[in-house]
GROMACS .gro file of C-alpha atoms in nm:
model
  378
    1MET     CA    1   8.099  11.683  10.504
    2TYR     CA    2   8.344  11.449  10.682
    3ALA     CA    3   8.465  11.310  10.349
    4GLU     CA    4   8.544  11.654  10.210
    5ALA     CA    5   8.739  11.739  10.524
    6GLY     CA    6   8.944  11.419  10.496
    7GLU     CA    7   8.801  11.279  10.819
    8PHE     CA    8   8.799  10.916  10.701
    9GLY     CA    9   8.707  10.759  11.033
   10ASP     CA   10   8.401  10.977  11.091
   11ALA     CA   11   8.298  10.955  10.724
   12ARG     CA   12   8.319  10.576  10.732
   13LYS     CA   13   8.122  10.551  11.057
   14VAL     CA   14   7.838  10.755  10.908
   15PHE     CA   15   7.854  10.554  10.585
   16ASP     CA   16   7.850  10.215  10.762
   17GLY     CA   17   7.567  10.326  10.988
   18MET     CA   18   7.331  10.423  10.706
   19PRO     CA   19   7.037  10.182  10.670
   20SER     CA   20   7.032  10.234  10.293
   21ARG     CA   21   7.291  10.384  10.060
   22ASP     CA   22   7.234  10.510   9.708
   23LEU     CA   23   7.491  10.558   9.431
   24VAL     CA   24   7.557  10.919   9.529
   25THR     CA   25   7.660  10.807   9.876
   26TRP     CA   26   7.888  10.536   9.739
   27ASP     CA   27   8.048  10.781   9.497
   28ALA     CA   28   8.114  11.025   9.781
   29ILE     CA   29   8.298  10.775  10.001
   30ILE     CA   30   8.490  10.619   9.707
   31SER     CA   31   8.596  10.965   9.592
   32CYS     CA   32   8.705  11.056   9.944
   33TYR     CA   33   8.951  10.766   9.969
   34SER     CA   34   9.081  10.821   9.617
   35LYS     CA   35   9.128  11.194   9.667
   36TYR     CA   36   9.338  11.150   9.980
   37GLY     CA   37   9.568  10.883   9.839
   38MET     CA   38   9.396  10.573   9.977
   39GLY     CA   39   9.340  10.408   9.641
   40GLU     CA   40   9.328  10.050   9.766
   41MET     CA   41   9.033  10.133   9.987
   42SER     CA   42   8.849  10.308   9.702
   43VAL     CA   43   8.899   9.997   9.486
   44GLU     CA   44   8.770   9.773   9.765
   45LEU     CA   45   8.460   9.990   9.807
   46PHE     CA   46   8.403   9.977   9.433
   47ARG     CA   47   8.394   9.598   9.457
   48GLN     CA   48   8.148   9.615   9.748
   49LEU     CA   49   7.927   9.848   9.546
   50GLY     CA   50   7.880   9.583   9.278
   51GLY     CA   51   7.827   9.315   9.543
   52GLU     CA   52   7.530   9.508   9.681
   53GLY     CA   53   7.364   9.515   9.339
   54ILE     CA   54   7.412   9.888   9.274
   55SER     CA   55   7.513   9.978   8.919
   56ALA     CA   56   7.800  10.221   8.888
   57ASP     CA   57   7.773  10.518   8.653
   58GLU     CA   58   8.024  10.717   8.449
   59TYR     CA   59   8.128  10.920   8.752
   60THR     CA   60   8.204  10.609   8.958
   61TYR     CA   61   8.418  10.461   8.682
   62ALA     CA   62   8.604  10.787   8.640
   63ILE     CA   63   8.693  10.790   9.012
   64VAL     CA   64   8.837  10.440   9.027
   65LEU     CA   65   8.992  10.423   8.682
   66ASN     CA   66   9.328  10.572   8.772
   67GLU     CA   67   9.347  10.360   9.086
   68PHE     CA   68   9.291  10.044   8.883
   69ALA     CA   69   9.525  10.154   8.605
   70ALA     CA   70   9.804  10.201   8.859
   71ARG     CA   71   9.756   9.853   9.006
   72PHE     CA   72   9.598   9.621   8.750
   73SER     CA   73   9.571   9.552   8.378
   74ALA     CA   74   9.282   9.666   8.161
   75SER     CA   75   9.148   9.310   8.151
   76ARG     CA   76   9.149   9.283   8.532
   77LEU     CA   77   8.966   9.612   8.561
   78PHE     CA   78   8.692   9.512   8.325
   79GLU     CA   79   8.632   9.185   8.507
   80GLU     CA   80   8.528   9.397   8.806
   81ILE     CA   81   8.238   9.560   8.619
   82PRO     CA   82   7.905   9.378   8.641
   83ASP     CA   83   7.717   9.572   8.369
   84GLN     CA   84   7.932   9.557   8.057
   85ASP     CA   85   7.732   9.787   7.830
   86VAL     CA   86   7.844  10.050   7.580
   87VAL     CA   87   7.858  10.314   7.852
   88SER     CA   88   8.095  10.119   8.077
   89TRP     CA   89   8.311  10.014   7.781
   90THR     CA   90   8.335  10.372   7.657
   91VAL     CA   91   8.410  10.519   7.999
   92LEU     CA   92   8.695  10.272   8.046
   93ILE     CA   93   8.837  10.322   7.697
   94VAL     CA   94   8.830  10.701   7.721
   95GLY     CA   95   8.962  10.690   8.077
   96PHE     CA   96   9.263  10.481   7.976
   97LEU     CA   97   9.328  10.713   7.683
   98GLN     CA   98   9.316  11.022   7.901
   99SER     CA   99   9.558  10.867   8.151
  100GLY     CA  100   9.808  10.787   7.874
  101HIS     CA  101   9.742  10.413   7.846
  102MET     CA  102   9.670  10.401   7.472
  103GLU     CA  103   9.763  10.036   7.417
  104GLU     CA  104   9.529   9.920   7.693
  105ALA     CA  105   9.248  10.136   7.554
  106ILE     CA  106   9.285   9.989   7.206
  107TRP     CA  107   9.290   9.637   7.357
  108LEU     CA  108   8.964   9.716   7.537
  109PHE     CA  109   8.812   9.842   7.212
  110HIS     CA  110   8.896   9.512   7.040
  111GLN     CA  111   8.741   9.321   7.332
  112MET     CA  112   8.433   9.542   7.298
  113GLN     CA  113   8.399   9.436   6.935
  114LEU     CA  114   8.443   9.067   7.025
  115ALA     CA  115   8.163   9.108   7.280
  116ASP     CA  116   7.933   9.240   7.003
  117ILE     CA  117   7.890   9.573   7.183
  118GLU     CA  118   7.840   9.844   6.921
  119PRO     CA  119   8.053  10.154   6.989
  120ASN     CA  120   7.888  10.495   6.989
  121SER     CA  121   7.998  10.843   6.890
  122PHE     CA  122   8.170  10.903   7.224
  123THR     CA  123   8.373  10.582   7.189
  124PHE     CA  124   8.506  10.690   6.851
  125GLY     CA  125   8.548  11.049   6.965
  126GLY     CA  126   8.788  10.935   7.237
  127LEU     CA  127   8.981  10.696   7.012
  128LEU     CA  128   9.018  10.947   6.729
  129GLY     CA  129   9.125  11.215   6.977
  130ALA     CA  130   9.400  10.986   7.107
  131CYS     CA  131   9.517  10.914   6.752
  132ALA     CA  132   9.531  11.288   6.690
  133SER     CA  133   9.744  11.346   6.999
  134ALA     CA  134   9.982  11.062   6.908
  135ASN     CA  135   9.992  11.137   6.533
  136ALA     CA  136   9.875  10.780   6.475
  137PHE     CA  137   9.761  10.826   6.116
  138GLN     CA  138   9.722  10.459   6.020
  139LYS     CA  139   9.530  10.369   6.334
  140GLY     CA  140   9.317  10.683   6.297
  141THR     CA  141   9.235  10.588   5.937
  142GLN     CA  142   9.124  10.244   6.057
  143PHE     CA  143   8.893  10.402   6.314
  144HIS     CA  144   8.757  10.632   6.045
  145GLY     CA  145   8.671  10.325   5.840
  146LEU     CA  146   8.489  10.174   6.137
  147VAL     CA  147   8.302  10.501   6.185
  148MET     CA  148   8.163  10.465   5.833
  149LYS     CA  149   8.088  10.096   5.890
  150PHE     CA  150   7.876  10.172   6.196
  151GLY     CA  151   7.695  10.455   6.019
  152LEU     CA  152   7.833  10.728   6.242
  153GLY     CA  153   7.982  10.936   5.962
  154VAL     CA  154   7.687  11.176   5.979
  155ASP     CA  155   7.740  11.240   6.351
  156VAL     CA  156   7.880  11.590   6.400
  157VAL     CA  157   8.085  11.489   6.708
  158VAL     CA  158   8.254  11.202   6.526
  159GLY     CA  159   8.296  11.405   6.208
  160SER     CA  160   8.473  11.680   6.400
  161ALA     CA  161   8.700  11.422   6.566
  162VAL     CA  162   8.790  11.279   6.223
  163VAL     CA  163   8.877  11.625   6.091
  164ASP     CA  164   9.089  11.697   6.399
  165MET     CA  165   9.271  11.362   6.370
  166TYR     CA  166   9.369  11.414   6.007
  167SER     CA  167   9.466  11.776   6.076
  168LYS     CA  168   9.698  11.691   6.365
  169CYS     CA  169   9.853  11.413   6.157
  170GLY     CA  170   9.931  11.674   5.890
  171GLU     CA  171   9.701  11.511   5.633
  172MET     CA  172   9.511  11.822   5.532
  173ASP     CA  173   9.370  11.682   5.206
  174ASP     CA  174   9.203  11.404   5.405
  175ALA     CA  175   9.093  11.654   5.671
  176LEU     CA  176   8.929  11.881   5.414
  177ARG     CA  177   8.762  11.585   5.242
  178ALA     CA  178   8.617  11.466   5.573
  179PHE     CA  179   8.507  11.821   5.655
  180GLN     CA  180   8.334  11.868   5.320
  181GLU     CA  181   8.156  11.533   5.350
  182MET     CA  182   7.996  11.629   5.682
  183PRO     CA  183   7.623  11.688   5.626
  184GLU     CA  184   7.620  11.925   5.922
  185ARG     CA  185   7.906  12.135   6.059
  186ASP     CA  186   7.910  12.309   6.394
  187ILE     CA  187   8.160  12.553   6.542
  188ILE     CA  188   8.379  12.264   6.661
  189SER     CA  189   8.407  12.131   6.306
  190TRP     CA  190   8.501  12.474   6.172
  191ASN     CA  191   8.752  12.531   6.452
  192GLY     CA  192   8.917  12.198   6.376
  193ILE     CA  193   8.973  12.263   6.006
  194ILE     CA  194   9.081  12.626   6.060
  195SER     CA  195   9.334  12.528   6.328
  196GLY     CA  196   9.456  12.239   6.115
  197TYR     CA  197   9.546  12.458   5.820
  198GLY     CA  198   9.696  12.722   6.045
  199GLN     CA  199   9.925  12.476   6.222
  200ASN     CA  200  10.029  12.314   5.894
  201SER     CA  201  10.167  12.637   5.746
  202ALA     CA  202   9.866  12.716   5.532
  203GLY     CA  203   9.759  13.037   5.701
  204THR     CA  204   9.595  13.188   5.394
  205LYS     CA  205   9.373  12.881   5.355
  206ALA     CA  206   9.285  12.893   5.726
  207LEU     CA  207   9.180  13.257   5.704
  208LYS     CA  208   8.980  13.187   5.388
  209LEU     CA  209   8.789  12.916   5.573
  210TYR     CA  210   8.731  13.152   5.865
  211ASN     CA  211   8.571  13.406   5.634
  212GLU     CA  212   8.366  13.130   5.470
  213MET     CA  213   8.243  13.029   5.815
  214LEU     CA  214   8.128  13.384   5.885
  215GLN     CA  215   7.944  13.397   5.552
  216GLN     CA  216   7.750  13.086   5.655
  217GLY     CA  217   7.632  13.259   5.970
  218ILE     CA  218   7.847  13.070   6.221
  219THR     CA  219   7.954  13.290   6.512
  220PRO     CA  220   8.320  13.245   6.610
  221ASN     CA  221   8.415  13.173   6.969
  222GLU     CA  222   8.737  13.207   7.167
  223VAL     CA  223   8.869  12.876   7.032
  224THR     CA  224   8.814  12.995   6.676
  225PHE     CA  225   9.038  13.294   6.737
  226VAL     CA  226   9.311  13.079   6.889
  227GLY     CA  227   9.316  12.895   6.557
  228VAL     CA  228   9.301  13.215   6.352
  229LEU     CA  229   9.577  13.388   6.550
  230CYS     CA  230   9.786  13.072   6.544
  231ALA     CA  231   9.749  13.067   6.165
  232CYS     CA  232   9.874  13.424   6.152
  233SER     CA  233  10.173  13.355   6.380
  234HIS     CA  234  10.278  13.033   6.206
  235ASN     CA  235  10.269  13.208   5.870
  236CYS     CA  236  10.415  13.548   5.975
  237LEU     CA  237  10.095  13.737   5.892
  238LEU     CA  238  10.167  14.026   6.127
  239LYS     CA  239   9.915  14.282   6.004
  240GLU     CA  240   9.640  14.024   5.970
  241GLY     CA  241   9.708  13.899   6.323
  242TYR     CA  242   9.659  14.243   6.473
  243ASN     CA  243   9.343  14.296   6.269
  244TYR     CA  244   9.188  13.967   6.379
  245PHE     CA  245   9.280  14.029   6.743
  246LYS     CA  246   9.105  14.366   6.722
  247GLU     CA  247   8.805  14.205   6.552
  248MET     CA  248   8.784  13.946   6.829
  249VAL     CA  249   8.772  14.210   7.101
  250ASP     CA  250   8.577  14.492   6.937
  251LYS     CA  251   8.333  14.310   6.709
  252HIS     CA  252   8.276  13.976   6.879
  253LEU     CA  253   8.327  14.105   7.235
  254ILE     CA  254   8.552  13.815   7.332
  255LYS     CA  255   8.782  13.885   7.625
  256PRO     CA  256   9.136  13.772   7.539
  257LYS     CA  257   9.276  13.482   7.737
  258ALA     CA  258   9.632  13.361   7.788
  259GLU     CA  259   9.612  13.151   7.469
  260HIS     CA  260   9.529  13.456   7.256
  261TYR     CA  261   9.808  13.664   7.408
  262THR     CA  262  10.050  13.375   7.357
  263CYS     CA  263   9.963  13.372   6.987
  264MET     CA  264  10.034  13.746   6.967
  265VAL     CA  265  10.365  13.705   7.150
  266ASP     CA  266  10.455  13.424   6.911
  267LEU     CA  267  10.350  13.638   6.615
  268LEU     CA  268  10.576  13.925   6.722
  269GLY     CA  269  10.858  13.687   6.809
  270ARG     CA  270  10.854  13.511   6.473
  271ALA     CA  271  10.862  13.855   6.305
  272GLU     CA  272  11.180  13.928   6.508
  273LEU     CA  273  11.004  14.203   6.702
  274LEU     CA  274  11.143  14.080   7.032
  275GLN     CA  275  11.130  14.413   7.216
  276GLU     CA  276  10.765  14.454   7.118
  277ALA     CA  277  10.690  14.099   7.232
  278GLU     CA  278  10.851  14.160   7.571
  279SER     CA  279  10.664  14.490   7.607
  280LEU     CA  280  10.336  14.314   7.532
  281ILE     CA  281  10.405  14.053   7.800
  282SER     CA  282  10.493  14.324   8.053
  283SER     CA  283  10.170  14.516   7.986
  284LEU     CA  284   9.925  14.225   8.002
  285PRO     CA  285   9.627  14.241   8.239
  286ILE     CA  286   9.691  13.875   8.328
  287LYS     CA  287   9.993  13.693   8.464
  288PRO     CA  288  10.197  13.536   8.180
  289ASP     CA  289  10.211  13.158   8.202
  290ASN     CA  290  10.495  12.921   8.114
  291VAL     CA  291  10.357  12.859   7.764
  292MET     CA  292  10.377  13.229   7.686
  293TRP     CA  293  10.729  13.265   7.822
  294ASN     CA  294  10.842  12.956   7.634
  295ALA     CA  295  10.703  13.103   7.312
  296PHE     CA  296  10.904  13.418   7.375
  297LEU     CA  297  11.220  13.228   7.466
  298GLY     CA  298  11.173  13.016   7.156
  299ALA     CA  299  11.166  13.335   6.947
  300CYS     CA  300  11.487  13.453   7.115
  301LYS     CA  301  11.646  13.120   7.024
  302LEU     CA  302  11.512  13.139   6.668
  303HIS     CA  303  11.671  13.478   6.609
  304GLY     CA  304  11.988  13.415   6.810
  305ASP     CA  305  11.929  13.676   7.081
  306VAL     CA  306  12.085  13.473   7.362
  307GLN     CA  307  12.144  13.773   7.586
  308MET     CA  308  11.774  13.850   7.605
  309ALA     CA  309  11.698  13.480   7.646
  310ARG     CA  310  11.943  13.453   7.936
  311ARG     CA  311  11.801  13.759   8.110
  312ILE     CA  312  11.445  13.627   8.081
  313ALA     CA  313  11.542  13.273   8.184
  314GLU     CA  314  11.721  13.394   8.498
  315HIS     CA  315  11.424  13.612   8.589
  316LEU     CA  316  11.185  13.318   8.547
  317CYS     CA  317  11.399  13.085   8.756
  318THR     CA  318  11.369  13.334   9.040
  319SER     CA  319  10.998  13.410   9.003
  320GLU     CA  320  10.880  13.077   8.856
  321PRO     CA  321  11.108  12.797   8.983
  322GLY     CA  322  10.888  12.533   8.823
  323SER     CA  323  10.978  12.659   8.477
  324CYS     CA  324  11.355  12.629   8.523
  325SER     CA  325  11.399  12.305   8.333
  326SER     CA  326  11.243  12.404   8.001
  327ASN     CA  327  11.385  12.757   8.014
  328HIS     CA  328  11.741  12.643   8.077
  329VAL     CA  329  11.721  12.376   7.808
  330LEU     CA  330  11.607  12.640   7.557
  331LEU     CA  331  11.886  12.870   7.667
  332ALA     CA  332  12.154  12.599   7.645
  333ASN     CA  333  12.031  12.503   7.299
  334SER     CA  334  12.041  12.867   7.193
  335TYR     CA  335  12.411  12.886   7.280
  336THR     CA  336  12.474  12.556   7.102
  337ASP     CA  337  12.309  12.684   6.785
  338ILE     CA  338  12.562  12.967   6.759
  339SER     CA  339  12.854  12.742   6.860
  340GLU     CA  340  12.899  12.904   7.201
  341TRP     CA  341  12.993  12.572   7.359
  342ASP     CA  342  13.139  12.712   7.682
  343GLU     CA  343  12.824  12.911   7.757
  344ALA     CA  344  12.604  12.610   7.680
  345GLU     CA  345  12.808  12.396   7.917
  346GLU     CA  346  12.786  12.669   8.183
  347ILE     CA  347  12.406  12.663   8.164
  348ARG     CA  348  12.403  12.285   8.203
  349GLU     CA  349  12.635  12.314   8.504
  350VAL     CA  350  12.398  12.571   8.657
  351MET     CA  351  12.111  12.326   8.604
  352GLU     CA  352  12.304  12.051   8.776
  353ALA     CA  353  12.404  12.275   9.067
  354ARG     CA  354  12.043  12.382   9.121
  355GLY     CA  355  11.917  12.026   9.094
  356VAL     CA  356  11.720  12.110   8.782
  357GLU     CA  357  11.651  11.804   8.567
  358LYS     CA  358  11.519  11.793   8.215
  359ALA     CA  359  11.188  11.610   8.218
  360ALA     CA  360  11.205  11.287   8.023
  361GLY     CA  361  10.999  11.292   7.707
  362CYS     CA  362  10.795  11.011   7.556
  363SER     CA  363  10.774  10.936   7.185
  364TRP     CA  364  10.499  10.741   7.014
  365VAL     CA  365  10.588  10.557   6.693
  366GLU     CA  366  10.333  10.387   6.471
  367ILE     CA  367  10.469  10.070   6.306
  368GLY     CA  368  10.231   9.861   6.101
  369SER     CA  369   9.925  10.021   6.267
  370CYS     CA  370  10.064   9.935   6.614
  371MET     CA  371  10.164  10.209   6.857
  372HIS     CA  372  10.494  10.181   7.046
  373SER     CA  373  10.608  10.420   7.320
  374PHE     CA  374  10.973  10.502   7.385
  375PHE     CA  375  11.142  10.682   7.672
  376PRO     CA  376  11.501  10.811   7.657
  377SER     CA  377  11.757  10.626   7.867
  378ARG     CA  378  11.927  10.820   8.144
   0.00000   0.00000   0.00000
């Protein structure tokens, strides 16, 4: 109670006064300090936890991971863990991956192998997912080889992660081969291969696989239809997109979410039906998010309708100040594309006057199976 309210003093008095404390109690007080920005204290309590002979679990590691990552190296963090089993290794590896520390996670994986700890399906699921996000094809292929070495190729979780990795790296022949070699395929596997073909400009193949999935008795879910609608939008299949959206709602009784509406906005935008796309956004039963507006502004840029883009961008900067950066960058680039240099410069001056800064991006480059991250200089 005190911890949730941020009353550290009272929470600590109760905690220190307890004659015995189980892991749940330790997790509560550690989480309290971490949640309210007192990371050093949460790290210190984590050390005390091990000193009292209580084994941390996945939840404990998840709480302190970001605090350690901000202060120490991966090696220093692992030295703090008394029980170095596959669970603790995997939690740390996945935690570093999710917090954007890919190099540290891969280092930990190599240390795991040196310690003769055999990785499990969740270890490889996290590593392959990170390779997918970073388009690290060579590293992902290496992990796929290790998956086969450890006999995890038949695991549906790992198999789905392999398919997703190859798909997001644009290697659809490898993705399809991995998919076909799976002895068992669940909805996640099907969603991965359908989305992969859709995003790699093979919409007809994606829709063919969707129909094959139905024939095998697999019931689609909301993620399936994101992939299907994305396939339609990326391949300008306007009629098919409307039909599948209707099928989703009427036949499968799936309530559309922002992702589905974004696909429809993107579909209309790519077909140069900008007025229809704007009308759809205006009539939605949900509030449009930044992803949806960016899809629409991207369509305006694609078709050179800078007047509509400017009107929408100005509206969003008033109603959604947090979206100003990406919207203004899109608008400035739209003017640049049609050689309207004065207007592009005006937009950049407006950004500067309003204190709007373009968020710095990060690029991952794979060189000789090693990942390198680069940030633009200011």
